[in-house]
Coordinates of C-alpha atoms in Angstrom, one line a residue:
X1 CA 44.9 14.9 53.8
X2 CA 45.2 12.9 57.1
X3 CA 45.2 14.8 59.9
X4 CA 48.2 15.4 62.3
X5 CA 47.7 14.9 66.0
X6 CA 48.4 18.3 66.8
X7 CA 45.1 18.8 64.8
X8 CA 43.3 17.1 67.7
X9 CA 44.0 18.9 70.5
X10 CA 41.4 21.2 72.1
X11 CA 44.1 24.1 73.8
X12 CA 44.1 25.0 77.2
X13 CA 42.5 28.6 78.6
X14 CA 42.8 29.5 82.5
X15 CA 40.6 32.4 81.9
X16 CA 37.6 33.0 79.5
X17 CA 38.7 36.3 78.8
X18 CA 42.0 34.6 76.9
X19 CA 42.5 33.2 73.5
X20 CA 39.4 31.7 72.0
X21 CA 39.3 29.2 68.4
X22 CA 39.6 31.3 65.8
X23 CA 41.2 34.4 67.0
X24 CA 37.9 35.6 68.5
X25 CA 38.4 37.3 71.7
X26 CA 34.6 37.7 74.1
X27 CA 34.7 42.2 75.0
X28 CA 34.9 42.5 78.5
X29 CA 31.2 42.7 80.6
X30 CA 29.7 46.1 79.6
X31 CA 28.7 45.9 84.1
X32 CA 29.7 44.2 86.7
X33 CA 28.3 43.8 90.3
X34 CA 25.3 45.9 89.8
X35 CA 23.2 43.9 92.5
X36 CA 20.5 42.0 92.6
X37 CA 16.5 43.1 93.5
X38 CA 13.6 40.7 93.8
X39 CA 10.1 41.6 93.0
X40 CA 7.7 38.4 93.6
X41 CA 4.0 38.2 92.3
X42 CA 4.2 40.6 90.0
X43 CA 0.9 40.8 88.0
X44 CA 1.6 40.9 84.0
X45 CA -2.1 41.2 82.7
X46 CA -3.5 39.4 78.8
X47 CA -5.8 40.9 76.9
X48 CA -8.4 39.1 77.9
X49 CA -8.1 40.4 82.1
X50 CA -6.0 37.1 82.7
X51 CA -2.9 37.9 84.9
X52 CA 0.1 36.1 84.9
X53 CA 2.2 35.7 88.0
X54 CA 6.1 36.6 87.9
X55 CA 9.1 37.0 89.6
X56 CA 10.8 40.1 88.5
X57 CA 14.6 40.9 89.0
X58 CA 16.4 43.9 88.6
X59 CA 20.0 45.3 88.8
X60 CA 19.9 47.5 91.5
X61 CA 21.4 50.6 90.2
X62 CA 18.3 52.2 88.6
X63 CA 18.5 52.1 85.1
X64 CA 17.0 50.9 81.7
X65 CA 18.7 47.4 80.6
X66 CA 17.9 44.8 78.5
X67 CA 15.4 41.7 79.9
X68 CA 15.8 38.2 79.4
X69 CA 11.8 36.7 79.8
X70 CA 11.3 33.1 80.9
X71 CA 8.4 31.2 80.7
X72 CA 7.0 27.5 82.1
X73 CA 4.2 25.7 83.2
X74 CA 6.5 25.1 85.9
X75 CA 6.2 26.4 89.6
X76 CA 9.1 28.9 89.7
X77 CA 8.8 28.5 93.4
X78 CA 11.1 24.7 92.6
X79 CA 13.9 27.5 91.7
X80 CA 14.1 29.7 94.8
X81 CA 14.1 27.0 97.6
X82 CA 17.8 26.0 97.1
X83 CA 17.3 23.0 94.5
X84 CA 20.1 21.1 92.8
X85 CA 21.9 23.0 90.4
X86 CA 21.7 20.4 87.6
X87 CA 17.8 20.5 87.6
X88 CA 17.7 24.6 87.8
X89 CA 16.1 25.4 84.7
X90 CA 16.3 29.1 84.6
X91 CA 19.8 29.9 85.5
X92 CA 20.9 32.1 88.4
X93 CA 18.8 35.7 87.8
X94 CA 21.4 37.5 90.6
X95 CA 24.6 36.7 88.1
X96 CA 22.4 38.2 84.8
X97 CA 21.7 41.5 87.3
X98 CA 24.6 41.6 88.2
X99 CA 26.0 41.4 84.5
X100 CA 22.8 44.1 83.3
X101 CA 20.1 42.5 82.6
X102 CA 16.9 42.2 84.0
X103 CA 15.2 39.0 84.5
X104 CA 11.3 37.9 84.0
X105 CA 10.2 34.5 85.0
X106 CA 6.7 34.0 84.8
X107 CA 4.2 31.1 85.2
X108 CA 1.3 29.5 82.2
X109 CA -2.0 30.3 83.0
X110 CA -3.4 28.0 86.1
X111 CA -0.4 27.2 87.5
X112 CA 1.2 28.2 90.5
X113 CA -0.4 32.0 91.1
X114 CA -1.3 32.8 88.1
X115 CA -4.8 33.1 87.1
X116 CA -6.6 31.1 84.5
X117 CA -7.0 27.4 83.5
X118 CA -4.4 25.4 82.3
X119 CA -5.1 24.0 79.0
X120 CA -2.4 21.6 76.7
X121 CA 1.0 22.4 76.8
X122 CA 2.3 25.5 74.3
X123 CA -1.4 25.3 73.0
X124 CA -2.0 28.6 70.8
X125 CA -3.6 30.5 73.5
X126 CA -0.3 30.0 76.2
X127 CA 2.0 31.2 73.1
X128 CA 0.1 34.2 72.8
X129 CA 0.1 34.7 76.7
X130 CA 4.4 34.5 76.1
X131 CA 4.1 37.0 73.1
X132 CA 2.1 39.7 75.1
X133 CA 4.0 39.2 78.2
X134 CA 7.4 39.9 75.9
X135 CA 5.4 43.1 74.9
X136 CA 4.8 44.3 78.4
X137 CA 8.0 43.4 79.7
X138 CA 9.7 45.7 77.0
X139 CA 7.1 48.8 77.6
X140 CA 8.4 48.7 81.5
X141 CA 10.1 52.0 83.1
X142 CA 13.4 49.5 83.8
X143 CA 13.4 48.0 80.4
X144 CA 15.7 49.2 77.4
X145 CA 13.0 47.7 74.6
X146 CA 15.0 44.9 74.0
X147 CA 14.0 41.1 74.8
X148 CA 16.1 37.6 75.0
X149 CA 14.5 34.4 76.1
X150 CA 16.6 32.1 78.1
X151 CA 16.1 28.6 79.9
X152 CA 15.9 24.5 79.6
X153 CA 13.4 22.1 79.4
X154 CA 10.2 23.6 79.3
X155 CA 11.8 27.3 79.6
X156 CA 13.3 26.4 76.2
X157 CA 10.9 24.8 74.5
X158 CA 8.6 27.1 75.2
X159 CA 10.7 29.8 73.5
X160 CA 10.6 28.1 69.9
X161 CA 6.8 28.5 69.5
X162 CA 6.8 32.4 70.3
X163 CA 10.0 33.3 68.2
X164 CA 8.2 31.7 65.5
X165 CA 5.4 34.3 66.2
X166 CA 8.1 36.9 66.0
X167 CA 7.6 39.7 69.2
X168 CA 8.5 42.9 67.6
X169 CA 11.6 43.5 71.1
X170 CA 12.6 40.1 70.8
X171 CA 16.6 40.4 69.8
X172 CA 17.8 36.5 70.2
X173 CA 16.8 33.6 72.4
X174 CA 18.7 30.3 73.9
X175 CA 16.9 27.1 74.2
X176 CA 18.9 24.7 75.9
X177 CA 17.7 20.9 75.9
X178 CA 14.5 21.3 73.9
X179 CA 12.7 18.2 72.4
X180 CA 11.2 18.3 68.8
X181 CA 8.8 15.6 69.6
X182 CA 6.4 16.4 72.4
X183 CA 4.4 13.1 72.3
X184 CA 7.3 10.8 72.0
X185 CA 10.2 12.9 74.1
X186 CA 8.0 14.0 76.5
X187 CA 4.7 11.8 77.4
X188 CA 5.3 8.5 75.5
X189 CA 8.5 6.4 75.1
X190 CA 8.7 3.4 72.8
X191 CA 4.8 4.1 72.7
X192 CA 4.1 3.8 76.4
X193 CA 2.5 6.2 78.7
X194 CA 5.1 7.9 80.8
X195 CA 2.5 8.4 83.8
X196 CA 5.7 8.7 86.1
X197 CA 6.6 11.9 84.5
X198 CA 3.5 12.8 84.0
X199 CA 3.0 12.4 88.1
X200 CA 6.2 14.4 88.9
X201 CA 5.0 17.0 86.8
X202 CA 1.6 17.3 88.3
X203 CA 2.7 16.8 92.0
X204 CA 5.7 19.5 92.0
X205 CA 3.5 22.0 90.7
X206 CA -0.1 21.8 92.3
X207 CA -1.9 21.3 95.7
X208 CA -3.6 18.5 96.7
X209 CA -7.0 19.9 95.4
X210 CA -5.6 20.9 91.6
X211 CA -3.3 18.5 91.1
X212 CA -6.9 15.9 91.1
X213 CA -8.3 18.8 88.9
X214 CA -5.6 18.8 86.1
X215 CA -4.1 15.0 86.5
X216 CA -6.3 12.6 88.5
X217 CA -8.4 12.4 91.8
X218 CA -7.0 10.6 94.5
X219 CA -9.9 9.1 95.6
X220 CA -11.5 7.9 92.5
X221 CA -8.9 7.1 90.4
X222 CA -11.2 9.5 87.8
X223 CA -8.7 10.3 84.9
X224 CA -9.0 14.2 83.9
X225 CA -9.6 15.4 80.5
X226 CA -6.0 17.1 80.4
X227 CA -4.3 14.2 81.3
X228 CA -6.8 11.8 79.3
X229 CA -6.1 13.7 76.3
X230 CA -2.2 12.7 76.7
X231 CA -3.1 8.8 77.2
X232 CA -5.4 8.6 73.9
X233 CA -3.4 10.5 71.4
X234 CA -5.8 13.6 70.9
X235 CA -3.0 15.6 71.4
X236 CA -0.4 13.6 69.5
X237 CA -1.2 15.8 65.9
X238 CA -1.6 19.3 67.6
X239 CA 2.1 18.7 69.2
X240 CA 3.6 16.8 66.2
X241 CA 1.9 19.0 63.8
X242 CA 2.5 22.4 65.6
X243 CA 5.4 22.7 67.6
X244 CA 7.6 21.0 64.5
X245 CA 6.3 23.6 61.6
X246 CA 6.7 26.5 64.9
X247 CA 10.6 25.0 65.3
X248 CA 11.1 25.0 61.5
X249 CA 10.0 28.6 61.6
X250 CA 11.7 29.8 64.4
X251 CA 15.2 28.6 62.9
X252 CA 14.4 30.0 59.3
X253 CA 13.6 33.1 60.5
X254 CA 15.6 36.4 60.0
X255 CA 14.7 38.4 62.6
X256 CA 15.5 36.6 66.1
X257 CA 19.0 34.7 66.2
X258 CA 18.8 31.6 67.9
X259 CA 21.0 29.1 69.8
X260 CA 19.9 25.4 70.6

Protein backbone atom coordinates (compact mmCIF):
# COMPACT_ATOMS: atom_id res chain seq x y z
CA UNK A 1 0.00 0.00 0.00
CA UNK A 2 1.95 3.26 -0.62
CA UNK A 3 1.54 5.55 1.77
CA UNK A 4 -0.34 9.00 1.42
CA UNK A 5 1.38 12.18 2.48
CA UNK A 6 -1.09 12.83 4.98
CA UNK A 7 0.43 9.61 6.54
CA UNK A 8 3.63 11.60 7.16
CA UNK A 9 2.66 14.28 9.04
CA UNK A 10 3.53 14.43 12.76
CA UNK A 11 0.22 16.89 14.03
CA UNK A 12 0.59 19.87 15.95
CA UNK A 13 -0.19 20.15 20.01
CA UNK A 14 0.18 23.73 21.84
CA UNK A 15 -0.28 22.01 25.10
CA UNK A 16 0.78 18.55 26.42
CA UNK A 17 -2.30 18.07 28.07
CA UNK A 18 -4.09 17.88 24.33
CA UNK A 19 -4.50 15.12 21.87
CA UNK A 20 -1.68 12.58 21.88
CA UNK A 21 -1.05 9.56 18.81
CA UNK A 22 -3.37 7.14 19.45
CA UNK A 23 -6.07 8.68 21.32
CA UNK A 24 -4.13 8.52 24.60
CA UNK A 25 -4.68 11.51 26.68
CA UNK A 26 -1.55 11.99 29.84
CA UNK A 27 -4.23 12.44 33.48
CA UNK A 28 -3.56 15.67 34.84
CA UNK A 29 -0.44 15.97 37.70
CA UNK A 30 -1.83 14.14 40.78
CA UNK A 31 0.20 17.77 42.71
CA UNK A 32 1.31 20.76 41.70
CA UNK A 33 3.62 23.38 43.31
CA UNK A 34 4.25 21.51 46.43
CA UNK A 35 7.78 23.26 46.91
CA UNK A 36 10.98 22.33 47.09
CA UNK A 37 13.43 21.37 50.38
CA UNK A 38 17.11 20.61 50.24
CA UNK A 39 18.80 18.36 52.58
CA UNK A 40 22.77 18.15 51.64
CA UNK A 41 25.15 15.40 53.19
CA UNK A 42 22.85 13.22 54.09
CA UNK A 43 24.60 9.99 55.43
CA UNK A 44 22.93 6.71 53.79
CA UNK A 45 24.97 3.91 55.67
CA UNK A 46 26.03 -0.06 53.74
CA UNK A 47 26.23 -2.87 55.54
CA UNK A 48 29.51 -2.92 55.89
CA UNK A 49 29.61 0.96 58.14
CA UNK A 50 30.42 2.62 54.66
CA UNK A 51 28.28 5.86 54.31
CA UNK A 52 27.27 7.26 51.29
CA UNK A 53 26.85 11.05 50.80
CA UNK A 54 23.45 12.52 49.28
CA UNK A 55 21.47 15.25 48.50
CA UNK A 56 17.99 14.73 49.60
CA UNK A 57 14.93 16.75 48.22
CA UNK A 58 11.58 16.89 49.45
CA UNK A 59 8.20 18.40 48.61
CA UNK A 60 7.55 20.63 51.21
CA UNK A 61 4.22 19.83 52.33
CA UNK A 62 4.97 16.94 54.74
CA UNK A 63 3.88 13.84 53.43
CA UNK A 64 4.80 10.33 52.12
CA UNK A 65 5.55 10.28 48.20
CA UNK A 66 7.22 8.31 45.96
CA UNK A 67 11.30 8.80 45.39
CA UNK A 68 13.12 8.78 42.40
CA UNK A 69 17.05 7.61 43.53
CA UNK A 70 19.98 8.71 41.46
CA UNK A 71 23.28 7.40 41.52
CA UNK A 72 26.97 8.38 39.94
CA UNK A 73 30.50 8.35 40.44
CA UNK A 74 29.95 11.85 39.62
CA UNK A 75 30.38 14.94 41.95
CA UNK A 76 26.72 16.00 42.36
CA UNK A 77 28.24 19.26 43.47
CA UNK A 78 28.75 19.87 39.05
CA UNK A 79 24.68 19.95 39.32
CA UNK A 80 24.05 22.66 41.88
CA UNK A 81 26.54 25.41 40.77
CA UNK A 82 24.38 26.62 37.72
CA UNK A 83 25.98 24.33 34.90
CA UNK A 84 24.63 24.12 31.33
CA UNK A 85 21.48 22.60 31.05
CA UNK A 86 22.51 20.12 28.21
CA UNK A 87 25.20 18.50 30.40
CA UNK A 88 22.81 18.30 33.68
CA UNK A 89 22.55 14.79 34.20
CA UNK A 90 20.00 14.40 36.87
CA UNK A 91 17.24 16.70 35.83
CA UNK A 92 15.83 19.55 37.84
CA UNK A 93 14.84 17.84 41.58
CA UNK A 94 12.64 21.30 42.41
CA UNK A 95 10.15 20.47 39.25
CA UNK A 96 9.88 16.47 40.52
CA UNK A 97 8.97 18.12 44.29
CA UNK A 98 7.06 20.14 42.95
CA UNK A 99 5.16 17.38 40.87
CA UNK A 100 5.37 14.76 44.33
CA UNK A 101 8.21 13.13 44.36
CA UNK A 102 11.03 13.10 46.34
CA UNK A 103 14.48 13.05 45.00
CA UNK A 104 17.81 11.06 46.08
CA UNK A 105 21.01 11.75 44.50
CA UNK A 106 23.81 10.15 45.97
CA UNK A 107 27.60 9.73 45.25
CA UNK A 108 29.85 5.98 44.64
CA UNK A 109 31.93 5.13 47.34
CA UNK A 110 35.30 7.60 47.39
CA UNK A 111 33.98 10.18 45.56
CA UNK A 112 33.03 13.43 46.46
CA UNK A 113 31.96 12.95 50.47
CA UNK A 114 31.22 9.88 50.55
CA UNK A 115 33.28 7.44 52.39
CA UNK A 116 35.16 4.50 51.03
CA UNK A 117 37.52 3.73 48.04
CA UNK A 118 36.61 3.93 44.73
CA UNK A 119 37.06 0.81 42.89
CA UNK A 120 36.07 0.03 38.80
CA UNK A 121 33.10 1.51 37.55
CA UNK A 122 29.53 -0.51 38.44
CA UNK A 123 31.95 -3.21 39.82
CA UNK A 124 29.70 -5.71 42.00
CA UNK A 125 30.28 -4.11 45.23
CA UNK A 126 29.01 -0.23 43.91
CA UNK A 127 25.77 -2.15 42.58
CA UNK A 128 25.13 -3.53 45.83
CA UNK A 129 25.85 0.00 47.42
CA UNK A 130 22.83 1.29 44.73
CA UNK A 131 20.59 -1.73 45.84
CA UNK A 132 20.79 -0.97 49.69
CA UNK A 133 20.60 2.61 49.21
CA UNK A 134 17.07 1.91 47.17
CA UNK A 135 16.25 -0.06 50.37
CA UNK A 136 16.83 2.72 52.75
CA UNK A 137 15.44 5.29 50.76
CA UNK A 138 12.03 3.41 50.63
CA UNK A 139 12.10 2.56 54.71
CA UNK A 140 12.28 6.70 55.22
CA UNK A 141 9.45 8.57 57.26
CA UNK A 142 8.86 10.82 53.79
CA UNK A 143 8.84 7.82 51.54
CA UNK A 144 5.64 5.96 50.16
CA UNK A 145 7.71 2.43 49.58
CA UNK A 146 7.94 3.01 46.10
CA UNK A 147 11.27 3.62 44.04
CA UNK A 148 12.06 5.00 40.33
CA UNK A 149 15.53 5.55 39.10
CA UNK A 150 16.07 8.46 36.77
CA UNK A 151 19.16 10.21 35.05
CA UNK A 152 21.89 10.20 31.87
CA UNK A 153 25.15 9.11 31.37
CA UNK A 154 26.45 7.53 34.26
CA UNK A 155 23.02 8.14 36.32
CA UNK A 156 21.53 5.88 33.65
CA UNK A 157 23.83 3.38 33.18
CA UNK A 158 24.25 2.91 36.50
CA UNK A 159 20.47 1.99 36.82
CA UNK A 160 20.73 -1.11 34.36
CA UNK A 161 23.06 -3.09 36.67
CA UNK A 162 20.79 -2.78 39.91
CA UNK A 163 17.32 -3.35 38.15
CA UNK A 164 18.90 -6.46 36.98
CA UNK A 165 19.46 -7.25 40.76
CA UNK A 166 15.79 -6.44 41.16
CA UNK A 167 15.25 -4.02 44.72
CA UNK A 168 12.13 -5.30 46.06
CA UNK A 169 10.46 -0.94 46.01
CA UNK A 170 11.85 -0.49 42.74
CA UNK A 171 8.51 0.25 40.41
CA UNK A 172 10.25 1.49 36.97
CA UNK A 173 13.41 3.26 35.93
CA UNK A 174 14.48 5.71 32.90
CA UNK A 175 18.00 5.49 31.54
CA UNK A 176 18.56 8.10 29.15
CA UNK A 177 21.86 7.89 26.90
CA UNK A 178 23.33 4.73 28.34
CA UNK A 179 26.14 2.84 26.45
CA UNK A 180 26.22 -1.07 26.20
CA UNK A 181 29.87 -1.09 25.71
CA UNK A 182 31.89 0.31 28.53
CA UNK A 183 35.34 -0.28 27.14
CA UNK A 184 34.73 0.83 23.64
CA UNK A 185 31.86 3.81 24.36
CA UNK A 186 33.36 4.95 27.20
CA UNK A 187 37.40 4.47 27.65
CA UNK A 188 38.55 3.34 24.12
CA UNK A 189 37.48 4.50 20.66
CA UNK A 190 38.55 2.78 17.48
CA UNK A 191 40.94 1.02 20.12
CA UNK A 192 42.64 4.08 21.52
CA UNK A 193 42.88 5.21 25.02
CA UNK A 194 40.53 8.08 25.60
CA UNK A 195 42.93 9.63 28.38
CA UNK A 196 41.04 12.99 27.63
CA UNK A 197 37.98 11.70 29.01
CA UNK A 198 39.47 9.91 31.28
CA UNK A 199 41.18 13.40 32.54
CA UNK A 200 37.82 15.35 32.63
CA UNK A 201 36.44 12.74 34.57
CA UNK A 202 39.09 12.55 37.18
CA UNK A 203 39.66 16.43 37.35
CA UNK A 204 35.80 17.49 37.78
CA UNK A 205 35.49 15.18 40.50
CA UNK A 206 38.57 15.05 42.84
CA UNK A 207 41.10 17.43 44.59
CA UNK A 208 44.44 17.81 43.73
CA UNK A 209 45.61 15.19 46.22
CA UNK A 210 42.92 12.18 45.03
CA UNK A 211 42.68 12.92 41.73
CA UNK A 212 46.85 11.64 41.70
CA UNK A 213 45.43 8.85 43.98
CA UNK A 214 42.70 7.41 41.53
CA UNK A 215 44.20 8.80 37.92
CA UNK A 216 47.86 9.79 38.00
CA UNK A 217 50.45 11.93 40.11
CA UNK A 218 51.30 15.06 38.87
CA UNK A 219 54.59 14.98 39.66
CA UNK A 220 55.71 11.67 38.56
CA UNK A 221 53.72 10.89 35.86
CA UNK A 222 53.14 7.39 38.07
CA UNK A 223 50.10 5.73 36.36
CA UNK A 224 47.45 4.35 39.18
CA UNK A 225 46.20 1.00 39.30
CA UNK A 226 42.54 2.26 38.56
CA UNK A 227 43.36 4.09 35.74
CA UNK A 228 46.17 1.33 34.58
CA UNK A 229 43.65 -1.16 34.71
CA UNK A 230 41.56 0.90 31.91
CA UNK A 231 44.83 1.34 29.57
CA UNK A 232 45.75 -2.66 29.57
CA UNK A 233 42.39 -4.18 29.15
CA UNK A 234 41.98 -5.89 32.65
CA UNK A 235 38.85 -4.43 32.76
CA UNK A 236 37.74 -4.95 29.24
CA UNK A 237 35.93 -8.70 30.17
CA UNK A 238 34.43 -7.59 33.56
CA UNK A 239 32.56 -4.58 31.65
CA UNK A 240 31.92 -6.49 28.40
CA UNK A 241 31.03 -9.57 30.13
CA UNK A 242 28.94 -7.94 33.02
CA UNK A 243 27.18 -4.93 32.37
CA UNK A 244 25.92 -6.69 28.79
CA UNK A 245 24.36 -10.09 30.59
CA UNK A 246 23.08 -7.17 33.64
CA UNK A 247 21.40 -5.03 30.52
CA UNK A 248 19.96 -8.27 28.99
CA UNK A 249 18.50 -8.89 32.32
CA UNK A 250 17.27 -5.77 33.18
CA UNK A 251 15.08 -5.54 29.93
CA UNK A 252 13.83 -9.27 30.18
CA UNK A 253 12.76 -8.75 33.47
CA UNK A 254 9.11 -8.64 34.70
CA UNK A 255 9.17 -6.87 37.54
CA UNK A 256 10.61 -3.23 36.91
CA UNK A 257 9.39 -1.50 33.49
CA UNK A 258 12.00 0.21 31.89
CA UNK A 259 12.55 3.08 29.34
CA UNK A 260 15.90 3.69 27.42
Amino acid sequence: MKAKWLDNLIPLHSRYLGIQYAGWKPTKFADENLGCILYSDVYVPMPDGVRLSADIYTPKKKGKYPSIVQFSAYNRDLHTVGMPTGTNEIGSPPNFTNRGYNVVVLTARGVGRSEGELRYWQCDEEVDDHFHAIQWVSEQSWCDGQIVLFGSSYYGMSQVNVAAKEPPALKAFFANEVCTDYFRHVFHYAGLSANSFMSLWAGSNFTEKKYQTVYCSLETGFIEPFHQSFLDFKAWPYFYQSYLSQFERSLCGKRSPAVL
